[in-house]
PDB file of C-alpha atoms in Angstrom:
ATOM      1  CA  GLU A   1      46.370 123.179 112.733  1.00 62.00           C
ATOM      2  CA  ALA A   2      47.248 119.533 113.261  1.00 77.00           C
ATOM      3  CA  GLY A   3      48.571 117.665 110.254  1.00 92.00           C
ATOM      4  CA  VAL A   4      47.757 114.217 108.927  1.00 96.00           C
ATOM      5  CA  ALA A   5      48.497 111.624 111.594  1.00 96.00           C
ATOM      6  CA  GLN A   6      49.601 108.101 110.763  1.00 97.00           C
ATOM      7  CA  SER A   7      50.556 105.086 112.836  1.00 97.00           C
ATOM      8  CA  PRO A   8      52.596 103.071 113.261  1.00 97.00           C
ATOM      9  CA  ARG A   9      55.694 104.750 111.823  1.00 96.00           C
ATOM     10  CA  TYR A  10      57.456 101.462 111.208  1.00 97.00           C
ATOM     11  CA  LYS A  11      56.334  97.881 110.857  1.00 97.00           C
ATOM     12  CA  ILE A  12      58.298  94.702 110.176  1.00 98.00           C
ATOM     13  CA  ILE A  13      56.419  91.519 109.362  1.00 97.00           C
ATOM     14  CA  GLU A  14      57.038  88.218 107.659  1.00 97.00           C
ATOM     15  CA  LYS A  15      55.477  87.386 104.322  1.00 96.00           C
ATOM     16  CA  ARG A  16      51.961  85.992 104.484  1.00 96.00           C
ATOM     17  CA  GLN A  17      51.269  87.874 107.717  1.00 97.00           C
ATOM     18  CA  SER A  18      48.689  90.630 107.891  1.00 97.00           C
ATOM     19  CA  VAL A  19      49.207  94.289 108.809  1.00 98.00           C
ATOM     20  CA  ALA A  20      47.055  97.383 109.279  1.00 98.00           C
ATOM     21  CA  PHE A  21      47.819 101.079 109.056  1.00 97.00           C
ATOM     22  CA  TRP A  22      45.819 103.918 110.539  1.00 97.00           C
ATOM     23  CA  CYS A  23      45.307 107.495 109.346  1.00 97.00           C
ATOM     24  CA  ASN A  24      43.615 110.545 110.808  1.00 96.00           C
ATOM     25  CA  PRO A  25      43.316 113.340 108.210  1.00 94.00           C
ATOM     26  CA  ILE A  26      43.274 117.074 108.736  1.00 93.00           C
ATOM     27  CA  SER A  27      40.009 118.166 110.295  1.00 90.00           C
ATOM     28  CA  GLY A  28      37.485 119.223 107.689  1.00 87.00           C
ATOM     29  CA  HIS A  29      39.216 117.515 104.762  1.00 89.00           C
ATOM     30  CA  ALA A  30      36.624 115.470 102.938  1.00 86.00           C
ATOM     31  CA  THR A  31      38.994 113.652 100.614  1.00 89.00           C
ATOM     32  CA  LEU A  32      41.435 111.028 101.879  1.00 92.00           C
ATOM     33  CA  TYR A  33      44.039 109.122  99.893  1.00 93.00           C
ATOM     34  CA  TRP A  34      46.333 106.174 100.482  1.00 96.00           C
ATOM     35  CA  TYR A  35      49.552 106.117  98.458  1.00 96.00           C
ATOM     36  CA  GLN A  36      52.294 103.516  98.178  1.00 97.00           C
ATOM     37  CA  GLN A  37      55.846 104.791  97.728  1.00 97.00           C
ATOM     38  CA  ILE A  38      58.494 102.242  96.825  1.00 96.00           C
ATOM     39  CA  LEU A  39      62.070 103.301  97.469  1.00 93.00           C
ATOM     40  CA  GLY A  40      63.342 105.588  94.712  1.00 89.00           C
ATOM     41  CA  GLN A  41      59.921 106.133  93.161  1.00 92.00           C
ATOM     42  CA  GLY A  42      57.156 108.673  93.439  1.00 93.00           C
ATOM     43  CA  PRO A  43      53.991 107.908  95.390  1.00 95.00           C
ATOM     44  CA  LYS A  44      51.364 105.796  93.612  1.00 94.00           C
ATOM     45  CA  LEU A  45      47.697 106.145  94.474  1.00 92.00           C
ATOM     46  CA  LEU A  46      46.075 103.048  95.939  1.00 95.00           C
ATOM     47  CA  ILE A  47      42.647 104.317  96.946  1.00 94.00           C
ATOM     48  CA  GLN A  48      40.724 107.575  97.283  1.00 92.00           C
ATOM     49  CA  PHE A  49      37.788 108.294  99.591  1.00 91.00           C
ATOM     50  CA  GLN A  50      35.306 111.123  99.369  1.00 88.00           C
ATOM     51  CA  ASN A  51      33.842 111.353 102.880  1.00 85.00           C
ATOM     52  CA  ASN A  52      33.292 107.672 103.688  1.00 80.00           C
ATOM     53  CA  GLY A  53      32.747 106.477 100.135  1.00 89.00           C
ATOM     54  CA  VAL A  54      35.336 105.035  97.755  1.00 91.00           C
ATOM     55  CA  VAL A  55      35.687 107.085  94.554  1.00 88.00           C
ATOM     56  CA  ASP A  56      38.791 105.441  93.073  1.00 88.00           C
ATOM     57  CA  ASP A  57      40.288 102.066  93.944  1.00 92.00           C
ATOM     58  CA  SER A  58      41.364 101.085  90.439  1.00 89.00           C
ATOM     59  CA  GLN A  59      45.000 100.615  91.476  1.00 90.00           C
ATOM     60  CA  LEU A  60      44.336  98.760  94.714  1.00 95.00           C
ATOM     61  CA  PRO A  61      45.321  95.047  94.633  1.00 94.00           C
ATOM     62  CA  LYS A  62      41.972  93.963  95.977  1.00 94.00           C
ATOM     63  CA  ASP A  63      42.949  90.345  96.459  1.00 95.00           C
ATOM     64  CA  ARG A  64      45.140  91.371  99.378  1.00 97.00           C
ATOM     65  CA  PHE A  65      44.572  95.050 100.141  1.00 97.00           C
ATOM     66  CA  SER A  66      41.495  96.558 101.731  1.00 97.00           C
ATOM     67  CA  ALA A  67      40.666  99.958 103.146  1.00 97.00           C
ATOM     68  CA  GLU A  68      37.814 101.619 104.922  1.00 95.00           C
ATOM     69  CA  ARG A  69      36.926 105.049 106.175  1.00 93.00           C
ATOM     70  CA  LEU A  70      34.299 104.872 108.835  1.00 82.00           C
ATOM     71  CA  LYS A  71      32.238 107.970 109.615  1.00 83.00           C
ATOM     72  CA  GLY A  72      34.148 109.900 106.979  1.00 80.00           C
ATOM     73  CA  VAL A  73      37.121 110.667 109.219  1.00 89.00           C
ATOM     74  CA  ASP A  74      39.748 108.070 110.194  1.00 94.00           C
ATOM     75  CA  SER A  75      40.842 105.402 107.768  1.00 96.00           C
ATOM     76  CA  THR A  76      42.595 102.049 107.939  1.00 97.00           C
ATOM     77  CA  LEU A  77      44.493 100.231 105.203  1.00 98.00           C
ATOM     78  CA  LYS A  78      45.035  96.491 105.565  1.00 98.00           C
ATOM     79  CA  ILE A  79      47.241  94.020 103.757  1.00 97.00           C
ATOM     80  CA  GLN A  80      46.454  90.327 104.082  1.00 97.00           C
ATOM     81  CA  PRO A  81      48.531  88.345 103.264  1.00 96.00           C
ATOM     82  CA  ALA A  82      51.629  90.469 102.732  1.00 97.00           C
ATOM     83  CA  LYS A  83      54.165  89.778 100.003  1.00 97.00           C
ATOM     84  CA  LEU A  84      57.799  90.773  99.760  1.00 97.00           C
ATOM     85  CA  GLU A  85      56.966  93.336  97.073  1.00 96.00           C
ATOM     86  CA  ASP A  86      54.661  95.162  99.478  1.00 97.00           C
ATOM     87  CA  SER A  87      57.726  96.582 101.245  1.00 98.00           C
ATOM     88  CA  ALA A  88      57.266 100.337 100.858  1.00 97.00           C
ATOM     89  CA  VAL A  89      56.185 103.482 102.641  1.00 98.00           C
ATOM     90  CA  TYR A  90      52.425 103.835 102.889  1.00 98.00           C
ATOM     91  CA  LEU A  91      51.386 107.466 102.856  1.00 98.00           C
ATOM     92  CA  CYS A  92      48.040 108.887 103.817  1.00 97.00           C
ATOM     93  CA  ALA A  93      47.020 112.265 102.439  1.00 94.00           C
ATOM     94  CA  SER A  94      43.996 114.498 102.710  1.00 92.00           C
ATOM     95  CA  SER A  95      42.694 117.358 100.644  1.00 87.00           C
ATOM     96  CA  LEU A  96      40.272 120.177 101.251  1.00 80.00           C
ATOM     97  CA  GLY A  97      38.771 120.047  97.769  1.00 68.00           C
ATOM     98  CA  ASN A  98      36.005 117.643  96.980  1.00 57.00           C
ATOM     99  CA  THR A  99      37.312 116.802  93.551  1.00 55.00           C
ATOM    100  CA  GLY A 100      39.888 117.910  91.060  1.00 54.00           C
ATOM    101  CA  GLY A 101      43.567 118.694  91.305  1.00 59.00           C
ATOM    102  CA  GLU A 102      43.352 122.370  92.098  1.00 67.00           C
ATOM    103  CA  PHE A 103      43.960 121.705  95.768  1.00 75.00           C
ATOM    104  CA  GLY A 104      47.257 120.588  97.155  1.00 83.00           C
ATOM    105  CA  LYS A 105      47.352 117.379  99.104  1.00 88.00           C
ATOM    106  CA  TYR A 106      48.615 117.185 102.661  1.00 92.00           C
ATOM    107  CA  PHE A 107      50.581 114.068 103.500  1.00 95.00           C
ATOM    108  CA  GLY A 108      51.322 112.290 106.733  1.00 97.00           C
ATOM    109  CA  ALA A 109      54.811 111.051 107.599  1.00 96.00           C
ATOM    110  CA  GLY A 110      53.946 107.563 106.377  1.00 97.00           C
ATOM    111  CA  THR A 111      54.361 104.020 107.655  1.00 97.00           C
ATOM    112  CA  ARG A 112      57.468 102.216 106.509  1.00 97.00           C
ATOM    113  CA  LEU A 113      56.637  98.541 105.984  1.00 98.00           C
ATOM    114  CA  SER A 114      59.303  95.878 105.655  1.00 97.00           C
ATOM    115  CA  VAL A 115      58.169  92.408 104.637  1.00 97.00           C
ATOM    116  CA  LEU A 116      60.768  89.705 105.329  1.00 96.00           C
TER     117      LEU A 116
ATOM    118  CA  SER B   1      49.364 106.109  80.043  1.00 63.00           C
ATOM    119  CA  GLN B   2      51.028 109.283  81.214  1.00 67.00           C
ATOM    120  CA  LYS B   3      54.811 109.143  81.626  1.00 78.00           C
ATOM    121  CA  ILE B   4      56.612 111.690  83.783  1.00 85.00           C
ATOM    122  CA  GLU B   5      60.344 112.318  83.696  1.00 84.00           C
ATOM    123  CA  GLN B   6      62.252 114.513  86.102  1.00 86.00           C
ATOM    124  CA  ASN B   7      65.521 115.697  84.647  1.00 73.00           C
ATOM    125  CA  SER B   8      67.956 113.863  86.792  1.00 69.00           C
ATOM    126  CA  GLU B   9      68.018 111.860  89.929  1.00 74.00           C
ATOM    127  CA  ALA B  10      70.392 114.278  91.634  1.00 89.00           C
ATOM    128  CA  LEU B  11      71.330 117.925  91.307  1.00 93.00           C
ATOM    129  CA  ASN B  12      74.151 119.557  93.257  1.00 95.00           C
ATOM    130  CA  ILE B  13      74.550 123.323  93.378  1.00 95.00           C
ATOM    131  CA  GLN B  14      76.338 125.923  95.440  1.00 97.00           C
ATOM    132  CA  GLU B  15      74.533 128.055  97.992  1.00 97.00           C
ATOM    133  CA  GLY B  16      73.210 131.289  96.530  1.00 97.00           C
ATOM    134  CA  LYS B  17      72.788 129.907  93.023  1.00 97.00           C
ATOM    135  CA  THR B  18      69.471 129.223  91.327  1.00 97.00           C
ATOM    136  CA  ALA B  19      68.397 125.585  91.206  1.00 96.00           C
ATOM    137  CA  THR B  20      66.370 124.578  88.165  1.00 96.00           C
ATOM    138  CA  LEU B  21      64.512 121.278  88.136  1.00 96.00           C
ATOM    139  CA  THR B  22      62.746 119.890  85.097  1.00 95.00           C
ATOM    140  CA  CYS B  23      59.581 117.867  84.766  1.00 94.00           C
ATOM    141  CA  ASN B  24      58.684 116.480  81.333  1.00 92.00           C
ATOM    142  CA  TYR B  25      55.592 114.510  80.477  1.00 89.00           C
ATOM    143  CA  THR B  26      54.283 112.584  77.506  1.00 85.00           C
ATOM    144  CA  ASN B  27      50.844 112.381  75.987  1.00 76.00           C
ATOM    145  CA  TYR B  28      48.170 114.721  77.225  1.00 74.00           C
ATOM    146  CA  SER B  29      48.766 117.959  79.058  1.00 75.00           C
ATOM    147  CA  PRO B  30      47.536 117.968  82.630  1.00 79.00           C
ATOM    148  CA  ALA B  31      44.950 120.390  83.885  1.00 79.00           C
ATOM    149  CA  TYR B  32      47.111 121.042  86.944  1.00 86.00           C
ATOM    150  CA  LEU B  33      50.735 120.466  87.739  1.00 89.00           C
ATOM    151  CA  GLN B  34      51.911 120.406  91.340  1.00 92.00           C
ATOM    152  CA  TRP B  35      55.337 120.457  92.971  1.00 95.00           C
ATOM    153  CA  TYR B  36      56.129 118.837  96.307  1.00 96.00           C
ATOM    154  CA  ARG B  37      59.150 118.683  98.561  1.00 97.00           C
ATOM    155  CA  GLN B  38      60.037 115.480 100.386  1.00 97.00           C
ATOM    156  CA  ASP B  39      62.618 115.140 103.135  1.00 96.00           C
ATOM    157  CA  PRO B  40      64.019 111.739 104.194  1.00 94.00           C
ATOM    158  CA  GLY B  41      61.553 109.838 106.350  1.00 92.00           C
ATOM    159  CA  ARG B  42      58.799 112.392 105.786  1.00 94.00           C
ATOM    160  CA  GLY B  43      55.765 112.688 103.575  1.00 96.00           C
ATOM    161  CA  PRO B  44      55.704 115.068 100.586  1.00 96.00           C
ATOM    162  CA  VAL B  45      54.901 118.695 101.348  1.00 95.00           C
ATOM    163  CA  PHE B  46      52.824 120.686  98.859  1.00 93.00           C
ATOM    164  CA  LEU B  47      54.672 123.725  97.471  1.00 95.00           C
ATOM    165  CA  LEU B  48      53.033 125.140  94.375  1.00 93.00           C
ATOM    166  CA  LEU B  49      50.317 124.445  91.853  1.00 91.00           C
ATOM    167  CA  ILE B  50      50.062 125.778  88.310  1.00 92.00           C
ATOM    168  CA  ARG B  51      47.114 125.464  85.948  1.00 89.00           C
ATOM    169  CA  GLU B  52      47.340 124.596  82.265  1.00 86.00           C
ATOM    170  CA  ASN B  53      46.350 128.114  81.243  1.00 89.00           C
ATOM    171  CA  GLU B  54      49.026 129.711  83.424  1.00 92.00           C
ATOM    172  CA  LYS B  55      52.568 130.327  82.242  1.00 91.00           C
ATOM    173  CA  GLU B  56      54.223 131.108  85.536  1.00 95.00           C
ATOM    174  CA  LYS B  57      53.560 131.050  89.264  1.00 95.00           C
ATOM    175  CA  ARG B  58      55.717 132.471  92.054  1.00 95.00           C
ATOM    176  CA  LYS B  59      55.895 132.015  95.795  1.00 93.00           C
ATOM    177  CA  GLU B  60      58.708 133.682  97.699  1.00 95.00           C
ATOM    178  CA  ARG B  61      61.951 132.184  96.300  1.00 97.00           C
ATOM    179  CA  LEU B  62      60.098 129.588  94.243  1.00 97.00           C
ATOM    180  CA  LYS B  63      58.992 129.921  90.631  1.00 97.00           C
ATOM    181  CA  VAL B  64      57.212 127.397  88.440  1.00 97.00           C
ATOM    182  CA  THR B  65      56.707 127.644  84.698  1.00 96.00           C
ATOM    183  CA  PHE B  66      54.470 125.518  82.545  1.00 93.00           C
ATOM    184  CA  ASP B  67      54.917 125.097  78.781  1.00 91.00           C
ATOM    185  CA  THR B  68      52.229 122.880  77.279  1.00 88.00           C
ATOM    186  CA  THR B  69      53.899 123.043  73.849  1.00 89.00           C
ATOM    187  CA  LEU B  70      57.140 121.587  75.173  1.00 90.00           C
ATOM    188  CA  LYS B  71      55.191 119.432  77.664  1.00 90.00           C
ATOM    189  CA  GLN B  72      57.471 120.662  80.369  1.00 92.00           C
ATOM    190  CA  SER B  73      57.474 122.397  83.725  1.00 93.00           C
ATOM    191  CA  LEU B  74      60.487 124.083  85.259  1.00 96.00           C
ATOM    192  CA  PHE B  75      60.845 124.592  89.005  1.00 97.00           C
ATOM    193  CA  HIS B  76      63.276 127.267  90.148  1.00 97.00           C
ATOM    194  CA  ILE B  77      64.633 127.985  93.607  1.00 97.00           C
ATOM    195  CA  THR B  78      66.467 131.301  93.680  1.00 97.00           C
ATOM    196  CA  ALA B  79      69.144 132.204  96.222  1.00 97.00           C
ATOM    197  CA  SER B  80      69.295 128.552  97.228  1.00 97.00           C
ATOM    198  CA  GLN B  81      70.219 127.557 100.771  1.00 97.00           C
ATOM    199  CA  PRO B  82      71.458 124.310 102.314  1.00 97.00           C
ATOM    200  CA  ALA B  83      68.025 124.027 103.952  1.00 97.00           C
ATOM    201  CA  ASP B  84      66.553 123.639 100.454  1.00 98.00           C
ATOM    202  CA  SER B  85      68.276 120.266 100.138  1.00 97.00           C
ATOM    203  CA  ALA B  86      65.547 117.658  99.630  1.00 97.00           C
ATOM    204  CA  THR B  87      63.846 115.590  96.956  1.00 96.00           C
ATOM    205  CA  TYR B  88      61.422 117.526  94.784  1.00 97.00           C
ATOM    206  CA  LEU B  89      58.515 115.741  93.138  1.00 96.00           C
ATOM    207  CA  CYS B  90      56.338 116.939  90.316  1.00 94.00           C
ATOM    208  CA  ALA B  91      52.823 115.598  90.036  1.00 92.00           C
ATOM    209  CA  LEU B  92      50.265 115.835  87.267  1.00 89.00           C
ATOM    210  CA  ASP B  93      46.510 115.935  87.496  1.00 83.00           C
ATOM    211  CA  MET B  94      44.704 115.282  84.243  1.00 72.00           C
ATOM    212  CA  GLY B  95      41.652 117.239  85.310  1.00 69.00           C
ATOM    213  CA  SER B  96      39.257 114.416  85.977  1.00 66.00           C
ATOM    214  CA  THR B  97      36.780 114.855  88.783  1.00 62.00           C
ATOM    215  CA  LEU B  98      38.789 112.342  90.789  1.00 65.00           C
ATOM    216  CA  GLY B  99      41.846 114.543  91.073  1.00 68.00           C
ATOM    217  CA  ARG B 100      44.234 111.620  90.775  1.00 77.00           C
ATOM    218  CA  LEU B 101      47.885 112.715  90.846  1.00 84.00           C
ATOM    219  CA  TYR B 102      50.616 111.004  88.852  1.00 87.00           C
ATOM    220  CA  PHE B 103      53.989 111.546  90.511  1.00 92.00           C
ATOM    221  CA  GLY B 104      57.442 111.597  88.986  1.00 92.00           C
ATOM    222  CA  ARG B 105      60.351 109.843  90.660  1.00 93.00           C
ATOM    223  CA  GLY B 106      61.722 113.087  92.002  1.00 94.00           C
ATOM    224  CA  THR B 107      64.997 114.980  91.796  1.00 95.00           C
ATOM    225  CA  GLN B 108      67.272 114.994  94.821  1.00 95.00           C
ATOM    226  CA  LEU B 109      68.671 118.497  95.294  1.00 96.00           C
ATOM    227  CA  THR B 110      71.772 119.140  97.393  1.00 97.00           C
ATOM    228  CA  VAL B 111      72.818 122.707  98.115  1.00 97.00           C
ATOM    229  CA  TRP B 112      76.336 122.930  99.474  1.00 96.00           C
ATOM    230  CA  PRO B 113      77.760 125.911 101.350  1.00 92.00           C
TER     231      PRO B 113
END
């Protein structure tokens, strides 16, 4: 079974530029998450999709971050414009369960973003 | 808001010993508590899940306990091996329909030969 795929693996940009990350979840997983992991910290949820609908974006900085999940499969996360504090690893995860925490989440390798 | 503390940033033990990692939380007990392993440059890997009404869960050399009175979970790796060296994250789910996980900062475990 293929895992969660993410690209690119690394990205270096200057502040105020824009950047996009792509995620392909495990086949059949209805729930998709984007997490931000700052060095030395645990992942923090940015947005959660159920199929192609957003169910939780309360921690997404909507003035600069946006995300979509077309057709309920692949997803993209965009930052525009980027700030220095956005430097982090952006992790995509998917889960078999529709809701609730009784299913483990499966993470991709992440995209490491450096904003200079 | 929920605060999660993992006992220490780093834990060093000798091969063959049992590693014990601690996860403490404040406020409300979660409906589910999950443990993940994370290697450098990789995403977290799901290991075990324990429910609030369960005291203990085992999987091969791994054991998780959950004490809602102490607001604490312990994660044990028995007969530890150098390959167990990684950062271990605990994550809490408060039981909402959203299934949002709150992660701790992690404990970096090093098992030396």
